[in-house]
Structure formats: structure tokens, C-alpha cells
C-alpha positions as YAML, in Angstrom:
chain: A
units: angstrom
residues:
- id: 1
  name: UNK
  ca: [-92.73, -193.21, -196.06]
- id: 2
  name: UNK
  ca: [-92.46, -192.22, -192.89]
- id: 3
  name: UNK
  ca: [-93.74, -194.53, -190.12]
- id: 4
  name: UNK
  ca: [-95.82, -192.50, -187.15]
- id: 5
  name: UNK
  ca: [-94.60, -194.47, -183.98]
- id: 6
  name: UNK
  ca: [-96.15, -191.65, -181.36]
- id: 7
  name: UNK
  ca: [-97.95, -192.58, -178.40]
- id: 8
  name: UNK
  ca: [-101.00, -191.62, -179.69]
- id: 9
  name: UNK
  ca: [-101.18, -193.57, -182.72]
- id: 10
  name: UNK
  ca: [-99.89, -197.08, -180.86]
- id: 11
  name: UNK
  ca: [-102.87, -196.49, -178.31]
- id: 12
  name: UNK
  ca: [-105.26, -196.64, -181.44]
- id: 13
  name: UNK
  ca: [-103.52, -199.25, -183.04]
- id: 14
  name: UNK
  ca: [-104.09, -201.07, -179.50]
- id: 15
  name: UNK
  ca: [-107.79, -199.99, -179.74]
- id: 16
  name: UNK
  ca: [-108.52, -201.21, -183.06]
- id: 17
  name: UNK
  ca: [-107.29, -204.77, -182.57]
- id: 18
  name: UNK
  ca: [-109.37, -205.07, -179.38]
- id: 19
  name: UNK
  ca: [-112.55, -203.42, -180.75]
- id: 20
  name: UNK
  ca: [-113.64, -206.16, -182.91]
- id: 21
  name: UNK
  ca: [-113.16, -209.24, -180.70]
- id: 22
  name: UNK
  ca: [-115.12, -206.78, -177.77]
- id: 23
  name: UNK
  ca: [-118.13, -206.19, -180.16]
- id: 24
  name: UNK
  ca: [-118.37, -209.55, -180.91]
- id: 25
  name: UNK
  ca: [-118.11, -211.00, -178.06]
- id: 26
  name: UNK
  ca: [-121.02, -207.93, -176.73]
- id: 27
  name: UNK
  ca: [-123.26, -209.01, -179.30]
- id: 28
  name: UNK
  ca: [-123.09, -212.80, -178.28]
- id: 29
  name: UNK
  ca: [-123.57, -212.37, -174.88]
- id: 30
  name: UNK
  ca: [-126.44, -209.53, -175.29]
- id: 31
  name: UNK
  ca: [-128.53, -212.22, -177.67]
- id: 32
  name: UNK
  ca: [-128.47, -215.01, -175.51]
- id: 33
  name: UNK
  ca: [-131.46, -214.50, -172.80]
- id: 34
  name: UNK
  ca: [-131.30, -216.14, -169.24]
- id: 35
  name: UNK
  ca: [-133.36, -219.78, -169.62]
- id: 36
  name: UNK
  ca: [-136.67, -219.09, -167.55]
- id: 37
  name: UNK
  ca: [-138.02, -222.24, -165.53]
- id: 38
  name: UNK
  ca: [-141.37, -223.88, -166.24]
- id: 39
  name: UNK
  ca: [-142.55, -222.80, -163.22]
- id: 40
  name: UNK
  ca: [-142.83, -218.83, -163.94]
- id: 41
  name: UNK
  ca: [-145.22, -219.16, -167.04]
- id: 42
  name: UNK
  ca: [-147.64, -217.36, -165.09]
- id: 43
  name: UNK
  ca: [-144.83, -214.23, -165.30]
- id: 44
  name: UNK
  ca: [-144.40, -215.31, -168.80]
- id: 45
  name: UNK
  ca: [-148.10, -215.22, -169.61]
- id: 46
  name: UNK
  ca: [-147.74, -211.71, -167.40]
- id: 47
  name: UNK
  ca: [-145.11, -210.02, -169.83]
- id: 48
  name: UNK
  ca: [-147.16, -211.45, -173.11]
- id: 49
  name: UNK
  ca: [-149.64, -210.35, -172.01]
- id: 50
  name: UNK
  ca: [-148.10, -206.47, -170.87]
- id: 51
  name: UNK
  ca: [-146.52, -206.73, -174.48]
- id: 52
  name: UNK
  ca: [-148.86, -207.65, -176.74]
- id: 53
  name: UNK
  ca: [-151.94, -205.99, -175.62]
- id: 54
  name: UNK
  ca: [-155.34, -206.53, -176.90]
- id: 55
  name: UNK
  ca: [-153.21, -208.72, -179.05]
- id: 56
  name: UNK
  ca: [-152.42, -211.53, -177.29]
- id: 57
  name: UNK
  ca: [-153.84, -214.82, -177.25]
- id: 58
  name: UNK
  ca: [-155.91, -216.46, -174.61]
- id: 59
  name: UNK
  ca: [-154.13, -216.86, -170.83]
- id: 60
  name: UNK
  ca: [-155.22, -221.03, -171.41]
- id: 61
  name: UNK
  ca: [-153.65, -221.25, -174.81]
- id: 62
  name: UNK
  ca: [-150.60, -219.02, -174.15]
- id: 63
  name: UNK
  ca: [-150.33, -220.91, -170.87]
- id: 64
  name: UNK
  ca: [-150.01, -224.14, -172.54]
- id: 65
  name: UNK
  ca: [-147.59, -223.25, -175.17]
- id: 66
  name: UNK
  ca: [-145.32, -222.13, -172.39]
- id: 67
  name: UNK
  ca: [-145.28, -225.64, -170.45]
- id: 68
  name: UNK
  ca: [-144.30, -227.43, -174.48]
- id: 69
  name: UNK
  ca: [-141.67, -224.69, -174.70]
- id: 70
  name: UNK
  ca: [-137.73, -224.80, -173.49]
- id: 71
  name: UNK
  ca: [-136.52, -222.37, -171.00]
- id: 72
  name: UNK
  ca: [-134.50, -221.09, -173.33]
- id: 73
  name: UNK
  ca: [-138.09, -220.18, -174.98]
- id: 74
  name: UNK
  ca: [-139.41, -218.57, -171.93]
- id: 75
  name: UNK
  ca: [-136.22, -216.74, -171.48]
- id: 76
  name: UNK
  ca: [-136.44, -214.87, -174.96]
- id: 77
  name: UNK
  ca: [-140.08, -213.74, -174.44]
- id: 78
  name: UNK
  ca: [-139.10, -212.56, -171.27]
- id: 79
  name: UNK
  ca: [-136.22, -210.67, -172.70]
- id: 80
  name: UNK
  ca: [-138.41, -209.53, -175.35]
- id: 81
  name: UNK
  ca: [-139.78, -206.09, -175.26]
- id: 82
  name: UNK
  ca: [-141.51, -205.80, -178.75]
- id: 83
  name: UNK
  ca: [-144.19, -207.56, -180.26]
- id: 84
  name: UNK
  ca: [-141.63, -208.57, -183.40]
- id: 85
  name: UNK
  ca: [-139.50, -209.77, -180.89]
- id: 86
  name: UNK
  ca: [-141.16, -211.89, -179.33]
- id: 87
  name: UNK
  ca: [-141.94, -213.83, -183.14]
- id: 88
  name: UNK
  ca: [-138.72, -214.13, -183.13]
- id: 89
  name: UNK
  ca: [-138.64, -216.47, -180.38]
- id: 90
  name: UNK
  ca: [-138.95, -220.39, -180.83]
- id: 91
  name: UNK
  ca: [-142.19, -219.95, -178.65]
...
């Protein structure tokens, strides 16, 4: 067998060793949201609220569930844009 050494194909080879580690490390830093402070639950109520509609809970009880939750809490429901995704977070 004949081995292809052209340009071309060491520029893919080259490619498809880096692609992996560059999705993966993509997709790590894309699911982590920003932590979001205690003091902008109003905002957080805000985007619940924007999200979720006629859906979402009361401002009082969504209020307090975002002063018992981390930052890293608030930061995923800010980051979400769904109503799924915001289940999703540890809220």
C-alpha cells in the first residue's frame, strides 16, 4: 500500500487530531453559565418571568427561592432561554 504523504492529506490529519480536544473543550466551556450574585434576583425573577410566561410562579415565591439558591443557580436560569432549561437548573 501506498502511503498518501501530500500536503493536503497531512493538513487533515492535523485537523482531525485537533477537532476532538476543540469540541470538547467548546462544549465544557459553553455549559458552564457565569455565577449571578444574590443581589440581581430581581433580573432573575425578570428573565423567569420573560421565559416562562403565564407560567411562572409568584414574584414572592420565585424571589425567595433565588436568595436559598447558589450563584451558580442564578447563573443557569439566566443562561437559560427555554422553559426545559431552566428545570434543568439546580434552582
Amino acid at each position: 500500500m501506498k502511503k498518501n504523504s501530500s500536503p493536503l492529506h497531512k493538513t487533515m490529519n492535523i485537523i482531525s487530531y485537533l477537532a476532538l480536544p476543540l469540541m470538547v473543550i467548546t462544549l465544557v466551556s459553553c455549559s458552564k453559565a457565569t455565577p449571578v450574585p444574590l443581589s440581581e434576583c430581581s433580573a432573575v425573577v425578570s428573565h423567569v418571568k420573560n421565559v416562562l410566561k403565564d407560567n411562572a410562579p409568584s414574584k414572592t415565591k420565585m424571589l425567595k427561592q433565588c436568595k436559598a439558591a447558589t450563584d451558580e443557580a442564578r447563573g443557569c436560569i439566566m443562561a437559560a432561554d427555554k422553559p426545559m432549561k431552566i428545570l434543568q437548573c439546580d434552582f
